[in-house]
Short mmCIF file of C-alpha atoms in Angstrom, two decimals:
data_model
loop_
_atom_site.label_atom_id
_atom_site.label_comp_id
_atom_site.label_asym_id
_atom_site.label_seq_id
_atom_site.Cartn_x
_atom_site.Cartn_y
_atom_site.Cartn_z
CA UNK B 23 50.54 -224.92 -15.36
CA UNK B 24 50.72 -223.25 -11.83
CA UNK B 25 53.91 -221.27 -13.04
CA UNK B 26 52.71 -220.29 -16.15
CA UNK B 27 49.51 -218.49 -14.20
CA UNK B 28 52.11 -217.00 -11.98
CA UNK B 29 53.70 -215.27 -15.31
CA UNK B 30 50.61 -214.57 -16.70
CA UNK B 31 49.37 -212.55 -13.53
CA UNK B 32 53.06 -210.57 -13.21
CA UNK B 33 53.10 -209.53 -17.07
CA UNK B 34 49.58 -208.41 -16.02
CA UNK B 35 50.60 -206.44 -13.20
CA UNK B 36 53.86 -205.05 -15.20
CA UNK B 37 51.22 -204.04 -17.89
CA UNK B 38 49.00 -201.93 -15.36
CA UNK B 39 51.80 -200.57 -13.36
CA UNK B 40 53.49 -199.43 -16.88
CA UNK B 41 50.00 -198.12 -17.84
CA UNK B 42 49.80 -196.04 -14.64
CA UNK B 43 53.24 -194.95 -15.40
CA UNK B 44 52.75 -193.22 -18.60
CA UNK B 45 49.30 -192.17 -17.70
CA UNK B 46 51.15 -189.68 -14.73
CA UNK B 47 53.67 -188.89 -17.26
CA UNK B 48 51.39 -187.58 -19.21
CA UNK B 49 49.56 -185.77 -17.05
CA UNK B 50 52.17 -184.09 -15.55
CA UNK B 51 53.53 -182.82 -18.73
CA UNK B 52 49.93 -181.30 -19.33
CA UNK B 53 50.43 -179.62 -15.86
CA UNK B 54 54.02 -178.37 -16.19
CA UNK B 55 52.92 -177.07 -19.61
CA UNK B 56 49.84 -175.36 -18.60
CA UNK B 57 51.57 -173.44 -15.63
CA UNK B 58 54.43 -172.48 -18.48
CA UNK B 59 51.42 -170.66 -20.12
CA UNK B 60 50.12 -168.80 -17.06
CA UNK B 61 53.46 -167.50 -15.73
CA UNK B 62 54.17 -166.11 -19.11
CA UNK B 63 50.80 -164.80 -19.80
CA UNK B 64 50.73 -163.32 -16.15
CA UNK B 65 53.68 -161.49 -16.81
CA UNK B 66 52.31 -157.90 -17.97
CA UNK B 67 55.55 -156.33 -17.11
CA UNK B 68 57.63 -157.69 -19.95
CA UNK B 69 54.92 -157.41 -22.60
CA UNK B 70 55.89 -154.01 -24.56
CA UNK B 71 52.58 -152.41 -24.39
CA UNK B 72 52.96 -152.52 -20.56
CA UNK B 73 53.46 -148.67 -19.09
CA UNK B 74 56.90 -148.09 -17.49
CA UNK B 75 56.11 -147.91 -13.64
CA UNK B 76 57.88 -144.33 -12.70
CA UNK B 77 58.25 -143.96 -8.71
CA UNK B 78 59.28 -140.70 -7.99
CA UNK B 79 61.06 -140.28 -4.68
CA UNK B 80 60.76 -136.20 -3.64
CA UNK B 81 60.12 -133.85 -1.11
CA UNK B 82 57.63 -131.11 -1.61
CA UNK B 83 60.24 -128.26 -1.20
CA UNK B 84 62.98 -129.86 -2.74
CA UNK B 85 64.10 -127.42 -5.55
CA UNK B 86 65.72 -130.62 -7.70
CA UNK B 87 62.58 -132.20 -7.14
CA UNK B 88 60.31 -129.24 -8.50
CA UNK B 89 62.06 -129.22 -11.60
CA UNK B 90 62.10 -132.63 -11.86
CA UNK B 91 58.01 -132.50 -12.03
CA UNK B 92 57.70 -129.68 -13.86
CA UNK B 93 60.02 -130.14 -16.95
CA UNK B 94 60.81 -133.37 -17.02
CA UNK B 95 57.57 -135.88 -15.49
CA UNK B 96 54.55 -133.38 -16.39
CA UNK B 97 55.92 -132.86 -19.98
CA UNK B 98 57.13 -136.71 -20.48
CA UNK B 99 53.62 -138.06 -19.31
CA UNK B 100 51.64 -135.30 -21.35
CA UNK B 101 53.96 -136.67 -24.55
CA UNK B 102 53.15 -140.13 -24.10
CA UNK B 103 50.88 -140.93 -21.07
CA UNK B 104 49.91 -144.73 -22.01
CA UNK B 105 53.94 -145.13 -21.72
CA UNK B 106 54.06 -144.38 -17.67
CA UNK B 107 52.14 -145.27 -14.78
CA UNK B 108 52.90 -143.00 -11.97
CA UNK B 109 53.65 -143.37 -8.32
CA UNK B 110 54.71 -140.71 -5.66
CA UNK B 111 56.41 -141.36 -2.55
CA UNK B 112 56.96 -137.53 -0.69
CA UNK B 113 59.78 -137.70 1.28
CA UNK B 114 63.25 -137.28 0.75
CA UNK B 115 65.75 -137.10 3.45
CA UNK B 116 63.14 -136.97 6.63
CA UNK B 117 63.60 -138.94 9.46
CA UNK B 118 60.84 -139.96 12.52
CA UNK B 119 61.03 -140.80 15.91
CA UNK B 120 57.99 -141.88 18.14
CA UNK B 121 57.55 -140.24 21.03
CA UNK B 122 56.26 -141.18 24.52
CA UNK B 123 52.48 -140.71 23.54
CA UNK B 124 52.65 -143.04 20.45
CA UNK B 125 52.50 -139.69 18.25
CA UNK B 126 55.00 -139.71 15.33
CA UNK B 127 57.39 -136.75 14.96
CA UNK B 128 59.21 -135.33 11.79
CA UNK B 129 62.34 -133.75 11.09
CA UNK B 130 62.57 -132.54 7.14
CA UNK B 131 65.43 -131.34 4.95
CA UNK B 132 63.94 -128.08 4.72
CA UNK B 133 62.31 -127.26 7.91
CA UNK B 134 59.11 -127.81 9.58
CA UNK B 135 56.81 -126.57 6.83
CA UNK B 136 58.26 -129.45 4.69
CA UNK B 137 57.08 -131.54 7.05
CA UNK B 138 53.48 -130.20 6.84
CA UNK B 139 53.71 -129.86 3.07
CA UNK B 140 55.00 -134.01 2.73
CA UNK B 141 52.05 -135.10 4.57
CA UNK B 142 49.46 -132.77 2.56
CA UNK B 143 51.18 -134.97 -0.46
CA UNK B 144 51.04 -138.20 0.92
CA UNK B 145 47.13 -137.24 1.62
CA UNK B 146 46.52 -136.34 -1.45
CA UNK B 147 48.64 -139.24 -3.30
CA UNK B 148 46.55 -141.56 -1.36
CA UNK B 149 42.90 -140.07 -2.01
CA UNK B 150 43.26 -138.75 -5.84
CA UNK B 151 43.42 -142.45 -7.84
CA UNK B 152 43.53 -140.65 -11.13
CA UNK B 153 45.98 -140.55 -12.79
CA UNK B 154 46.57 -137.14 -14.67
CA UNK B 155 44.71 -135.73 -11.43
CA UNK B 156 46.69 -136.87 -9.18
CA UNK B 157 50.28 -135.59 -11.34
CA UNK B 158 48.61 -132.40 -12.09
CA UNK B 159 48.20 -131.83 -8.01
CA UNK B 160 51.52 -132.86 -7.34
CA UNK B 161 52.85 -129.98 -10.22
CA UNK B 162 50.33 -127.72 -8.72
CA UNK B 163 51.28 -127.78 -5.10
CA UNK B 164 55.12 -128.17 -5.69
CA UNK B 165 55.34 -125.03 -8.13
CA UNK B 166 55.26 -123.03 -4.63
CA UNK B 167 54.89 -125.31 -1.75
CA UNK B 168 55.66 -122.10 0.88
CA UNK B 169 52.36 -122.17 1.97
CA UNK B 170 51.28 -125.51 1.65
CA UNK B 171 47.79 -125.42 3.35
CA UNK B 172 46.94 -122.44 1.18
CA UNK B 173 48.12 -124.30 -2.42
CA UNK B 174 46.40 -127.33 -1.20
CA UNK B 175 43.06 -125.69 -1.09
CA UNK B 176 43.95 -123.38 -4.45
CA UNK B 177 44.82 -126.72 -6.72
CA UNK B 178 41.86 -128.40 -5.14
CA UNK B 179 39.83 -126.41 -6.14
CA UNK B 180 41.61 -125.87 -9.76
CA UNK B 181 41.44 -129.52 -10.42
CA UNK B 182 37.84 -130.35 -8.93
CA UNK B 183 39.38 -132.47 -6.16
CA UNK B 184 37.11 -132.84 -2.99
CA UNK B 185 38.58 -131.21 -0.37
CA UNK B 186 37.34 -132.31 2.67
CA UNK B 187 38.66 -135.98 3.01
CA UNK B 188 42.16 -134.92 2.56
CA UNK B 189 42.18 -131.93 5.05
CA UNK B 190 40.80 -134.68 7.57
CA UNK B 191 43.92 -137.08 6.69
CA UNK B 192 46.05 -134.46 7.48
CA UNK B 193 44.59 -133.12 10.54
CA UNK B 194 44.99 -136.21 11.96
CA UNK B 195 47.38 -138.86 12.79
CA UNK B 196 46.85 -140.98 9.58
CA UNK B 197 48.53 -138.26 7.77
CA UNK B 198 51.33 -139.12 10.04
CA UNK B 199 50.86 -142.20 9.48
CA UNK B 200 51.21 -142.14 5.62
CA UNK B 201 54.27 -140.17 5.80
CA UNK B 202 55.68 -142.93 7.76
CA UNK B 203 55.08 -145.38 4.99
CA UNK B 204 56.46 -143.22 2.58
CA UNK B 205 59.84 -142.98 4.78
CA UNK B 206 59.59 -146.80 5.37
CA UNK B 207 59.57 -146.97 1.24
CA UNK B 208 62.18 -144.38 0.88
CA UNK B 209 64.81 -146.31 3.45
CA UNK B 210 63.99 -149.53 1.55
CA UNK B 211 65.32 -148.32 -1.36
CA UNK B 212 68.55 -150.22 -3.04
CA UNK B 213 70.74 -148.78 -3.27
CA UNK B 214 70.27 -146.07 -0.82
CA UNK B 215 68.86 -142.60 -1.54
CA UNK B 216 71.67 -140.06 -2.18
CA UNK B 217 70.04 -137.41 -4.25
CA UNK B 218 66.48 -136.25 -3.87
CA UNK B 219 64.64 -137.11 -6.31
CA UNK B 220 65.15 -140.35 -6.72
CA UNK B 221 63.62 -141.94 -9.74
CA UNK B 222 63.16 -145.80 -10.51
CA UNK B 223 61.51 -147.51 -13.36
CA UNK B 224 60.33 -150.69 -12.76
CA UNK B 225 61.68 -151.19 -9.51
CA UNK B 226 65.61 -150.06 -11.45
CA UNK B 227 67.51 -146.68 -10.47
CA UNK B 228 69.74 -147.25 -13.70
CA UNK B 229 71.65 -143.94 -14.32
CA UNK B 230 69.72 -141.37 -12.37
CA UNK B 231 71.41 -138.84 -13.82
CA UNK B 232 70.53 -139.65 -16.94
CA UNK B 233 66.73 -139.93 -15.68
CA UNK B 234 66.62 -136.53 -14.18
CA UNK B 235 67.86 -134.48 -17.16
CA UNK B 236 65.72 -137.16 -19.65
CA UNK B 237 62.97 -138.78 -18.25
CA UNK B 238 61.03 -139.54 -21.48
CA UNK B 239 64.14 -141.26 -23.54
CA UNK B 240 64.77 -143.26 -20.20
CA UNK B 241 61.52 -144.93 -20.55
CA UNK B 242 61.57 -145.25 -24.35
CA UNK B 243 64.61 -147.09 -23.64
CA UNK B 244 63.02 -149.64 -21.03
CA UNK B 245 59.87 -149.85 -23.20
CA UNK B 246 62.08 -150.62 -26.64
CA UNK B 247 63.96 -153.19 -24.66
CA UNK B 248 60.48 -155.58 -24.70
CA UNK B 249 59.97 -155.39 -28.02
CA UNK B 250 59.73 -152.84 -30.95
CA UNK B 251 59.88 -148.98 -30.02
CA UNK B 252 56.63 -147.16 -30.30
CA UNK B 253 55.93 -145.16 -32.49
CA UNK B 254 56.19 -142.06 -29.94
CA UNK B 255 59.66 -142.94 -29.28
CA UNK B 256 61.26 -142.55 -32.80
#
């Protein structure tokens, strides 16, 4: 009688501890499942209405870079600007040193006035958020970047952006500061910069050559390859 209590109470135990088994089962599937869900829906990048994130690598008297802006980026973007979302890194082939005060110096491709004409960029890149603003006072300044105090205040002023804010960021060492940043982004790149400018989409070089002379099929191409190709592309 004794024994057969003993049996009794072990199938009972084997019965919970099954229970408890399939119960986490269970509930781990639900778990695995549900974070299957989010990382997919998370991913904006792959769904095909996504825009194609365009960095453009450049320096503001670059003449490859000028005509890069001008006939390839402005007119791709005013073709089809829900395809692109825009980023500007003004650069190039600069190089920094710090020197014994903590104050950053800048060597350019081009000369000093490159120098002053990156930083104007990378003030205005950071303060002007909009979009079409902020290409059309790239295009602006880089059409004739000589001068680039006097075209900063000209396209300002064009394009209703406040003026102010930015001449302060470049009068002072946070325009330095940014232009550092952009260097720091511009040495990170893999593989290295070769040719200024330097175009990625989506975090890819693919064939920059290709890019350069045809920005707009480029990103049709990256677009098409998440799904069907808009209707802007055929």
């Amino acid at each position: 009688m004794f024994q057969k209590r003993q049996l009794r109470i072990i199938y009972l135990v084997i019965l919970i501890i099954t229970i408890v088994l399939i119960y986490k089962s269970f509930t781990q599937h639900k778990v695995n499942d549900d974070e299957v869900e989010q990382t997919s829906g998370g991913d904006a990048l792959l769904k095909p209405s996504a825009p194609v994130y365009v960095v453009v690598y450049y320096e503001a008297l670059c003449p490859d870079s000028k005509n890069f802006v001008l006939h390839q980026l402005l007119p791709a973007y005013e073709r089809a600007p829900e395809l692109m979302d825009i980023e500007f890194v003004p650069f190039g082939k600069a190089s920094w040193t710090t020197k014994s005060d903590g104050s950053l110096e800048f060597e350019c491709q081009h000369g000093p006035i490159e120098c002053e004409a990156n930083t104007i960029h990378a003030c205005v890149v950071e303060a002007v958020r909009e979009p079409r603003t902020r290409l059309d006072m790239v295009a602006c300044m880089i059409k004739n970047n000589i001068m680039p105090r006097d075209i900063f205040y000209r396209c300002a002023k064009d394009h209703g952006v406040e003026i102010e804010s930015i001449k302060k960021c470049y009068d002072s060492p946070h325009g330095a500061e940014l232009l550092k940043v952009h260097g720091e982004a511009t040495h990170a790149l893999r593989p290295a910069v070769t040719f200024i400018p330097t175009v990625t989409l989506d975090g890819a070089q693919y064939v920059q050559k290709s890019i350069l002379k045809d920005l707009f099929g480029n990103v049709c191409q990256v677009v098409s390859g998440r799904g069907p190709k808009p209707d802007v592309c055929k």
